[in-house]
Amino acid sequence: MALSHEQLQSTAKDHLWMHFTRHGSYQDSDVPVIVRGEGVHLVDSHGRRYLDGLAGLFVSQLGHGREDLAEAAAKQARELAFMPLWSYAHPTAVELAGRIAARAPGDLNRVFFTSGGGEAVESAWKLAKNYFKLVGKPMKHKVVSRAIAYHGTTQGALSITGLPLLKQQFEPLVPSTFRAPNTNIYRAPLHGDDPEAFGRWAADQIGVAIEQEGPDTVAAVFLEPVQNAGGCFPPPPGYFQRVREICDEHDVLLVSDEVICAFGRLGHYFGAERYGYQPDMITCAKGITSGYAPLGAMIASDRLMEPFLRHGEMFAHGYTFGGHPVSTAVALANLDAFENEHVLEGVREREGHMRATFERLLDLPIVGDVRGDGFFYGIELVKDKTTRESFTAEECERLLYGFVSKQLFAEGLYCRADDRGDPVVQLAPPLVMTREHVEEMEQILRTVLDKAGAML
């Protein structure tokens, strides 16, 4: 028997520990409870409908309520509900590994399944360290990543993350991670009017970080194709090509963290393909199943697998639910839908309209920058458009959390107002969202951001 609205509220407040949630904010108000998804809409326990402007959490590529993905899960659960990949295989994991390898760039032919994105990042760092030990370079273990970048919450992935306020309550973390500047050209101290020069400078700072630590101690560089935290930073022209040169020069592995960017978010299966660079590993999750089951993967080059093919060698790492039969069956159905419904082509056809629609918001005094690619955008909010002055911590608290986030939801748009870095509204809708839905999103954003600007 389903719980009533009142029962849902009392049970949630008494027993459910939600993730990244300020529970104190619900002492005198209801916890939002989403009970159903329909296409690009979410429905709450009161029957109110919301546009899903964040694809759940950069996940729901094909939208909600699809019978084909649900049926794939049910069919597989009836045939084989569970089997680990510990020295044994099962058909859906085998087939999915082959299909992913066929789509991954270059010789990224080895697919290590996990339960989600943080585990994929954790796996990539462990593989990098293990690989260099096996090839006679045991000192190479350090990681370089970018300022403000988010790579996950496990101890290793959180160490790679570049958000001090997210990390400090869990320190000490895994040592030996170092930061380089990100590609936020809107706030670039140098070369802000010359994207190519800025990209070269930003890439070279990764080389500086490697050299400062000693190339014989650095194992990997972790970069997202488009950095999410901080508000959606695409790469400047030539950036990744220069990073690739630097990694090759120092025998450092380039890990493309595509937990958000893979599987259509940028109009391609992988962001590395969009921006024309060859990583040594890709980490992915989220869109691999469109959220109908949990799954992640680390995709590695043949070079990285080679030492583990020797007699007696083993990558002593794994997860109980990594490559779960139901999840991999759903992922196969998800890839079928991508192909049959030309999802990637649809993103590329409509991304120009999405960019132009969101860029209309630049006429609002509070909107300083609109940036992104594909179906992945950040709208940065500023106090002063001319000087690009941002908000104080108190103003962010009052404006972002006290008004913008709540009011967008009240107006019928689920998205994220975030101040990890400068304050932004993050938008990453399902890849099946139509032009009409994007226009509706813009109108809601305009209404709320106009009111927020008046509050200043």
XYZ file of C-alpha atoms in Angstrom:
456
model
C 0.000 0.000 0.000
C 1.416 3.372 -1.027
C 2.225 5.927 1.642
C 0.061 9.034 1.818
C 1.630 12.464 1.317
C 1.729 13.009 5.073
C 3.323 9.596 5.662
C 5.925 10.256 2.978
C 6.851 13.547 4.642
C 7.135 12.218 8.174
C 9.062 9.108 7.119
C 11.438 11.110 4.921
C 12.176 13.560 7.725
C 12.620 10.830 10.342
C 14.580 8.231 8.376
C 15.868 9.257 4.929
C 19.366 10.757 4.871
C 19.456 12.556 1.514
C 22.665 13.287 -0.368
C 24.261 16.763 -0.378
C 21.197 18.027 1.494
C 20.745 20.724 4.131
C 18.237 18.812 6.209
C 17.666 21.748 8.514
C 15.970 23.605 5.660
C 13.095 21.103 5.776
C 12.203 21.529 9.437
C 9.336 23.859 8.555
C 8.713 22.884 4.948
C 7.992 19.788 2.887
C 10.661 17.599 1.367
C 10.057 17.641 -2.427
C 8.997 14.119 -3.382
C 9.086 13.188 -7.075
C 6.796 10.249 -7.790
C 6.810 9.906 -11.575
C 8.614 10.849 -14.763
C 6.982 11.411 -18.143
C 9.263 12.177 -21.080
C 11.056 15.427 -20.214
C 8.813 16.113 -17.205
C 8.872 15.163 -13.533
C 5.742 14.895 -11.384
C 5.699 15.430 -7.614
C 3.486 13.980 -4.898
C 0.996 16.854 -5.358
C 0.681 16.131 -9.073
C 2.661 19.236 -10.119
C 4.728 18.920 -13.303
C 8.257 20.231 -13.809
C 10.538 20.425 -16.823
C 13.583 18.300 -16.092
C 16.297 20.823 -16.892
C 19.133 18.726 -15.440
C 18.263 15.257 -16.791
C 17.939 14.135 -13.158
C 21.645 14.667 -12.516
C 23.099 14.782 -16.049
C 21.734 11.245 -16.423
C 18.322 10.895 -18.109
C 19.423 11.181 -21.732
C 16.293 9.557 -23.191
C 13.831 11.007 -20.700
C 11.523 9.246 -18.303
C 8.972 6.457 -18.544
C 10.370 4.492 -21.484
C 8.905 1.009 -21.779
C 11.785 -0.385 -23.864
C 14.410 0.254 -21.183
C 12.108 -0.918 -18.392
C 11.315 -4.093 -20.302
C 15.014 -4.777 -20.955
C 15.616 -4.631 -17.206
C 12.676 -6.921 -16.409
C 13.615 -9.457 -19.085
C 17.211 -9.677 -17.868
C 16.159 -9.933 -14.203
C 14.037 -12.958 -15.101
C 16.908 -14.635 -16.992
C 19.919 -13.811 -14.803
C 19.428 -11.305 -12.004
C 23.012 -11.280 -10.766
C 26.465 -12.545 -11.582
C 29.725 -10.816 -10.646
C 32.511 -10.268 -13.158
C 35.083 -11.768 -10.802
C 36.749 -14.369 -13.096
C 33.412 -15.067 -14.792
C 31.507 -13.252 -17.535
C 27.872 -12.950 -18.549
C 26.458 -12.170 -22.020
C 25.190 -8.608 -21.564
C 28.499 -7.412 -20.069
C 30.434 -9.061 -22.892
C 28.234 -7.553 -25.606
C 28.207 -4.113 -24.011
C 31.999 -4.070 -23.635
C 32.311 -4.808 -27.342
C 29.862 -2.108 -28.359
C 31.506 0.510 -26.140
C 34.976 -0.393 -27.424
C 33.731 -0.005 -31.001
C 32.607 3.557 -30.236
C 35.497 4.672 -28.014
C 38.285 6.627 -29.751
C 41.506 4.976 -30.880
C 42.647 1.822 -29.102
C 40.456 2.247 -26.003
C 39.316 -1.362 -26.277
C 39.281 -2.564 -22.664
C 36.141 -1.898 -20.609
C 36.152 -2.255 -16.807
C 32.625 -1.908 -15.421
C 31.767 -0.196 -12.140
C 28.568 0.804 -10.364
C 28.942 4.525 -11.065
C 31.176 7.459 -11.901
C 33.135 7.863 -8.683
C 34.093 4.197 -8.830
C 35.206 4.643 -12.439
C 37.512 7.521 -11.442
C 38.810 5.508 -8.501
C 39.506 2.600 -10.841
C 41.373 4.792 -13.315
C 43.736 6.150 -10.666
C 44.385 2.657 -9.300
C 45.071 1.355 -12.795
C 47.483 4.194 -13.518
C 49.508 3.472 -10.384
C 49.422 -0.293 -10.915
C 50.376 -0.009 -14.580
C 53.483 2.088 -13.928
C 54.645 -0.315 -11.224
C 54.390 -3.199 -13.664
C 56.359 -1.404 -16.400
C 59.218 -0.435 -14.112
C 58.269 3.134 -13.158
C 57.049 2.616 -9.562
C 57.522 6.270 -8.556
C 54.765 7.448 -10.910
C 51.651 7.746 -8.757
C 50.620 11.439 -8.560
C 47.645 13.057 -10.288
C 47.142 16.534 -11.737
C 43.584 17.858 -12.114
C 42.036 21.312 -12.441
C 40.889 23.946 -9.971
C 37.222 23.657 -8.948
C 36.799 20.401 -10.933
C 34.592 17.705 -9.394
C 35.577 14.074 -9.903
C 33.602 12.187 -7.242
C 33.146 11.576 -3.521
C 35.145 8.414 -2.782
C 38.401 9.068 -0.939
C 40.561 8.897 -4.063
C 38.154 10.701 -6.402
C 37.564 13.389 -3.776
C 41.323 13.893 -3.512
C 41.426 14.519 -7.266
C 38.512 16.949 -6.922
C 39.509 20.625 -6.855
C 36.850 21.986 -4.473
C 38.410 22.776 -1.075
C 35.102 23.339 0.752
C 33.839 19.950 -0.402
C 36.968 18.200 0.845
C 37.979 19.774 4.128
C 35.569 17.947 6.423
C 36.905 14.601 5.148
C 40.621 15.329 5.297
C 43.174 13.860 5.418
C 42.466 12.351 2.036
C 44.644 10.335 -0.350
C 47.859 12.356 -0.847
C 49.673 13.257 -4.073
C 47.086 15.198 -6.066
C 47.808 18.653 -7.497
C 45.836 21.366 -9.250
C 46.316 23.401 -12.424
C 44.115 26.279 -13.697
C 40.822 25.456 -15.411
C 39.535 26.875 -18.709
C 37.190 29.580 -17.362
C 37.967 32.157 -20.043
C 35.243 34.490 -18.716
C 37.487 35.154 -15.724
C 40.832 34.591 -17.411
C 43.553 36.857 -15.985
C 45.521 36.595 -19.242
C 44.568 36.203 -22.898
C 40.847 36.608 -22.144
C 40.256 38.071 -25.611
C 42.341 35.422 -27.392
C 40.848 31.946 -26.803
C 43.654 30.108 -28.571
C 46.376 31.873 -26.571
C 44.418 31.285 -23.375
C 44.062 27.594 -24.209
C 47.783 27.286 -24.800
C 48.527 29.038 -21.507
C 46.054 26.862 -19.548
C 47.416 23.663 -21.075
C 50.996 24.706 -20.391
C 50.124 25.152 -16.708
C 49.460 21.414 -16.578
C 52.979 20.928 -17.896
C 54.284 23.281 -15.216
C 52.506 21.259 -12.502
C 54.008 18.016 -13.829
C 57.494 19.488 -13.941
C 57.201 20.994 -10.467
C 56.297 17.595 -8.998
C 58.808 15.731 -11.149
C 57.643 13.871 -14.279
C 58.991 10.597 -12.887
C 56.407 10.837 -10.060
C 53.272 11.876 -12.010
C 51.035 9.088 -13.292
C 47.988 10.813 -14.751
C 46.136 13.992 -15.618
C 42.342 13.911 -15.043
C 40.286 16.341 -17.143
C 36.619 16.613 -18.115
C 35.968 17.533 -21.778
C 33.699 20.309 -20.447
C 34.368 21.023 -16.779
C 31.092 21.006 -14.871
C 31.821 22.481 -11.433
C 32.300 26.221 -11.606
C 29.738 26.484 -14.355
C 30.426 24.591 -17.564
C 33.866 25.463 -18.997
C 34.383 24.232 -22.582
C 37.979 23.829 -23.798
C 39.534 26.662 -25.810
C 40.787 25.828 -29.333
C 43.874 23.631 -29.289
C 43.749 23.056 -25.534
C 43.445 19.278 -25.488
C 45.890 18.837 -28.345
C 48.528 20.691 -26.305
C 47.677 18.683 -23.162
C 48.147 15.494 -25.183
C 51.595 16.673 -26.286
C 52.565 17.455 -22.685
C 51.386 14.053 -21.429
C 53.293 12.260 -24.188
C 56.425 14.266 -23.435
C 56.403 13.206 -19.786
C 54.871 9.690 -20.173
C 51.807 10.751 -18.188
C 48.404 9.166 -18.815
C 45.565 11.427 -19.972
C 42.251 10.447 -18.365
C 39.129 11.961 -19.936
C 36.572 12.051 -17.128
C 33.329 11.808 -19.086
C 30.907 10.801 -16.354
C 28.767 13.749 -17.505
C 29.986 14.352 -21.055
C 29.785 10.842 -22.543
C 26.763 9.286 -24.239
C 25.359 12.226 -26.090
C 25.597 15.183 -23.739
C 27.868 16.921 -26.281
C 26.313 15.342 -29.379
C 28.813 12.457 -29.571
C 29.277 9.202 -27.715
C 32.392 10.700 -26.103
C 33.518 14.276 -25.540
C 37.036 13.353 -26.635
C 35.595 12.719 -30.078
C 33.927 16.134 -30.187
C 37.124 17.967 -29.297
C 39.479 15.740 -31.286
C 41.878 14.302 -28.709
C 42.989 10.799 -27.791
C 42.907 9.902 -24.072
C 44.550 6.870 -22.496
C 41.460 6.227 -20.398
C 37.849 7.398 -20.334
C 35.694 7.266 -17.220
C 31.935 7.278 -17.768
C 28.601 6.488 -16.105
C 25.250 8.365 -15.904
C 24.050 8.478 -19.527
C 25.316 4.973 -20.272
C 21.898 3.671 -19.128
C 19.940 6.943 -19.229
C 19.484 6.361 -15.512
C 17.270 3.270 -15.787
C 19.879 1.275 -13.845
C 23.180 2.213 -12.156
C 26.338 1.577 -14.190
C 29.748 3.102 -14.821
C 32.872 2.131 -16.720
C 36.573 2.791 -17.057
C 37.669 2.371 -20.675
C 41.406 1.775 -21.072
C 43.802 1.487 -23.976
C 45.296 -1.809 -25.107
C 48.662 -0.482 -23.893
C 47.380 -0.318 -20.305
C 45.952 -3.827 -20.455
C 49.125 -5.398 -21.866
C 51.046 -5.936 -18.572
C 47.993 -7.633 -17.059
C 47.909 -10.217 -19.845
C 51.149 -11.748 -18.617
C 50.858 -15.080 -16.855
C 50.061 -14.650 -13.166
C 49.289 -10.916 -13.278
C 45.972 -9.453 -12.049
C 44.416 -6.043 -11.547
C 43.361 -6.706 -7.947
C 40.359 -4.436 -7.998
C 36.611 -4.784 -8.532
C 33.067 -4.094 -7.326
C 30.261 -6.488 -6.441
C 27.753 -4.713 -8.645
C 30.146 -3.528 -11.374
C 28.705 -4.662 -14.713
C 25.492 -5.945 -13.121
C 23.533 -8.052 -15.653
C 20.398 -5.903 -15.407
C 22.363 -2.675 -15.770
C 24.326 -3.876 -18.785
C 21.131 -5.148 -20.420
C 19.588 -1.703 -19.949
C 22.716 -0.064 -21.388
C 22.418 -2.224 -24.513
C 18.792 -1.151 -24.956
C 19.872 2.442 -24.383
C 22.464 2.196 -27.177
C 19.835 0.625 -29.446
C 17.582 3.627 -28.849
C 20.441 6.055 -29.508
C 21.015 4.440 -32.882
C 17.410 3.815 -33.932
C 16.206 7.282 -32.913
C 19.302 9.197 -34.131
C 19.721 10.816 -30.726
C 23.240 12.142 -31.318
C 22.255 13.691 -34.615
C 19.283 15.318 -32.890
C 21.508 16.951 -30.280
C 23.799 18.323 -32.969
C 20.816 19.630 -34.966
C 19.227 21.411 -31.981
C 22.259 22.588 -29.992
C 22.479 25.834 -31.964
C 18.907 26.672 -31.043
C 19.584 25.880 -27.391
C 22.647 28.131 -27.339
C 20.822 31.006 -29.053
C 17.816 30.660 -26.761
C 19.846 30.733 -23.561
C 22.021 33.574 -24.882
C 18.903 35.767 -25.011
C 19.202 35.890 -21.225
C 22.344 38.020 -21.624
C 20.047 41.049 -21.841
C 19.348 40.641 -18.108
C 21.697 42.702 -15.880
C 22.277 39.737 -13.557
C 23.440 37.372 -16.338
C 27.168 37.761 -16.976
C 27.944 34.765 -19.178
C 26.229 31.891 -20.979
C 28.582 29.054 -21.919
C 28.561 25.404 -22.882
C 28.239 22.971 -25.778
C 25.746 20.352 -26.884
C 22.960 20.052 -24.326
C 25.162 21.274 -21.451
C 25.129 24.911 -20.297
C 26.022 27.172 -17.422
C 24.581 30.661 -16.844
C 26.856 32.717 -14.605
C 25.207 35.351 -12.418
C 27.015 38.581 -11.553
C 26.452 41.628 -9.374
C 27.955 44.002 -11.931
C 27.980 43.103 -15.593
C 30.605 45.681 -16.562
C 33.215 44.744 -13.962
C 32.104 41.075 -13.745
C 31.982 41.482 -9.968
C 30.558 38.373 -8.327
C 28.553 38.005 -5.124
C 29.720 37.706 -1.556
C 29.130 34.440 0.308
C 26.193 36.030 2.128
C 24.682 37.291 -1.128
C 25.082 33.846 -2.729
C 23.311 32.295 0.232
C 20.435 34.752 0.024
C 20.174 34.869 -3.750
C 21.012 31.354 -4.936
C 19.688 29.178 -2.150
C 17.201 31.585 -0.639
C 15.503 32.581 -3.885
C 16.718 31.389 -7.312
C 16.825 27.649 -6.621
C 13.462 27.534 -4.855
C 11.743 29.896 -7.273
C 12.849 28.039 -10.403
C 11.325 24.872 -8.947
C 8.171 26.739 -7.940
C 7.864 28.044 -11.517
C 8.111 24.503 -12.905
C 11.796 24.038 -13.772
C 14.044 21.484 -12.075
C 17.703 22.475 -12.516
C 20.590 23.486 -10.255
C 21.737 26.809 -8.832
C 25.299 26.260 -7.682
C 28.090 28.297 -6.108
C 30.999 25.869 -6.394
C 33.161 28.605 -7.806
C 31.177 31.582 -9.098
C 27.357 31.398 -8.900
C 25.766 29.677 -11.885
C 22.555 28.038 -12.996
C 23.374 24.657 -14.543
C 21.280 23.234 -17.379
C 21.599 19.794 -18.962
C 18.172 18.590 -20.113
C 17.304 15.174 -21.554
C 18.642 14.794 -25.073
C 15.095 14.326 -26.384
C 14.000 17.799 -25.268
C 12.357 19.742 -28.106
C 12.825 23.344 -29.186
C 9.475 24.187 -27.625
C 10.614 22.833 -24.261
C 13.836 24.872 -24.491
C 11.804 28.023 -25.164
C 9.705 27.231 -22.089
C 12.871 26.815 -20.007
C 14.127 30.207 -21.163
C 10.878 31.900 -20.173
C 10.996 30.415 -16.662
C 14.654 31.376 -16.289
C 13.926 34.900 -17.503
C 11.066 35.358 -15.042
C 13.073 34.154 -12.049
C 16.400 35.800 -12.911
C 14.668 39.102 -13.614
C 13.158 38.995 -10.115
C 16.542 37.985 -8.651
C 18.175 40.981 -10.310
C 15.534 43.275 -8.851
C 16.338 41.912 -5.387
C 19.844 43.384 -5.655
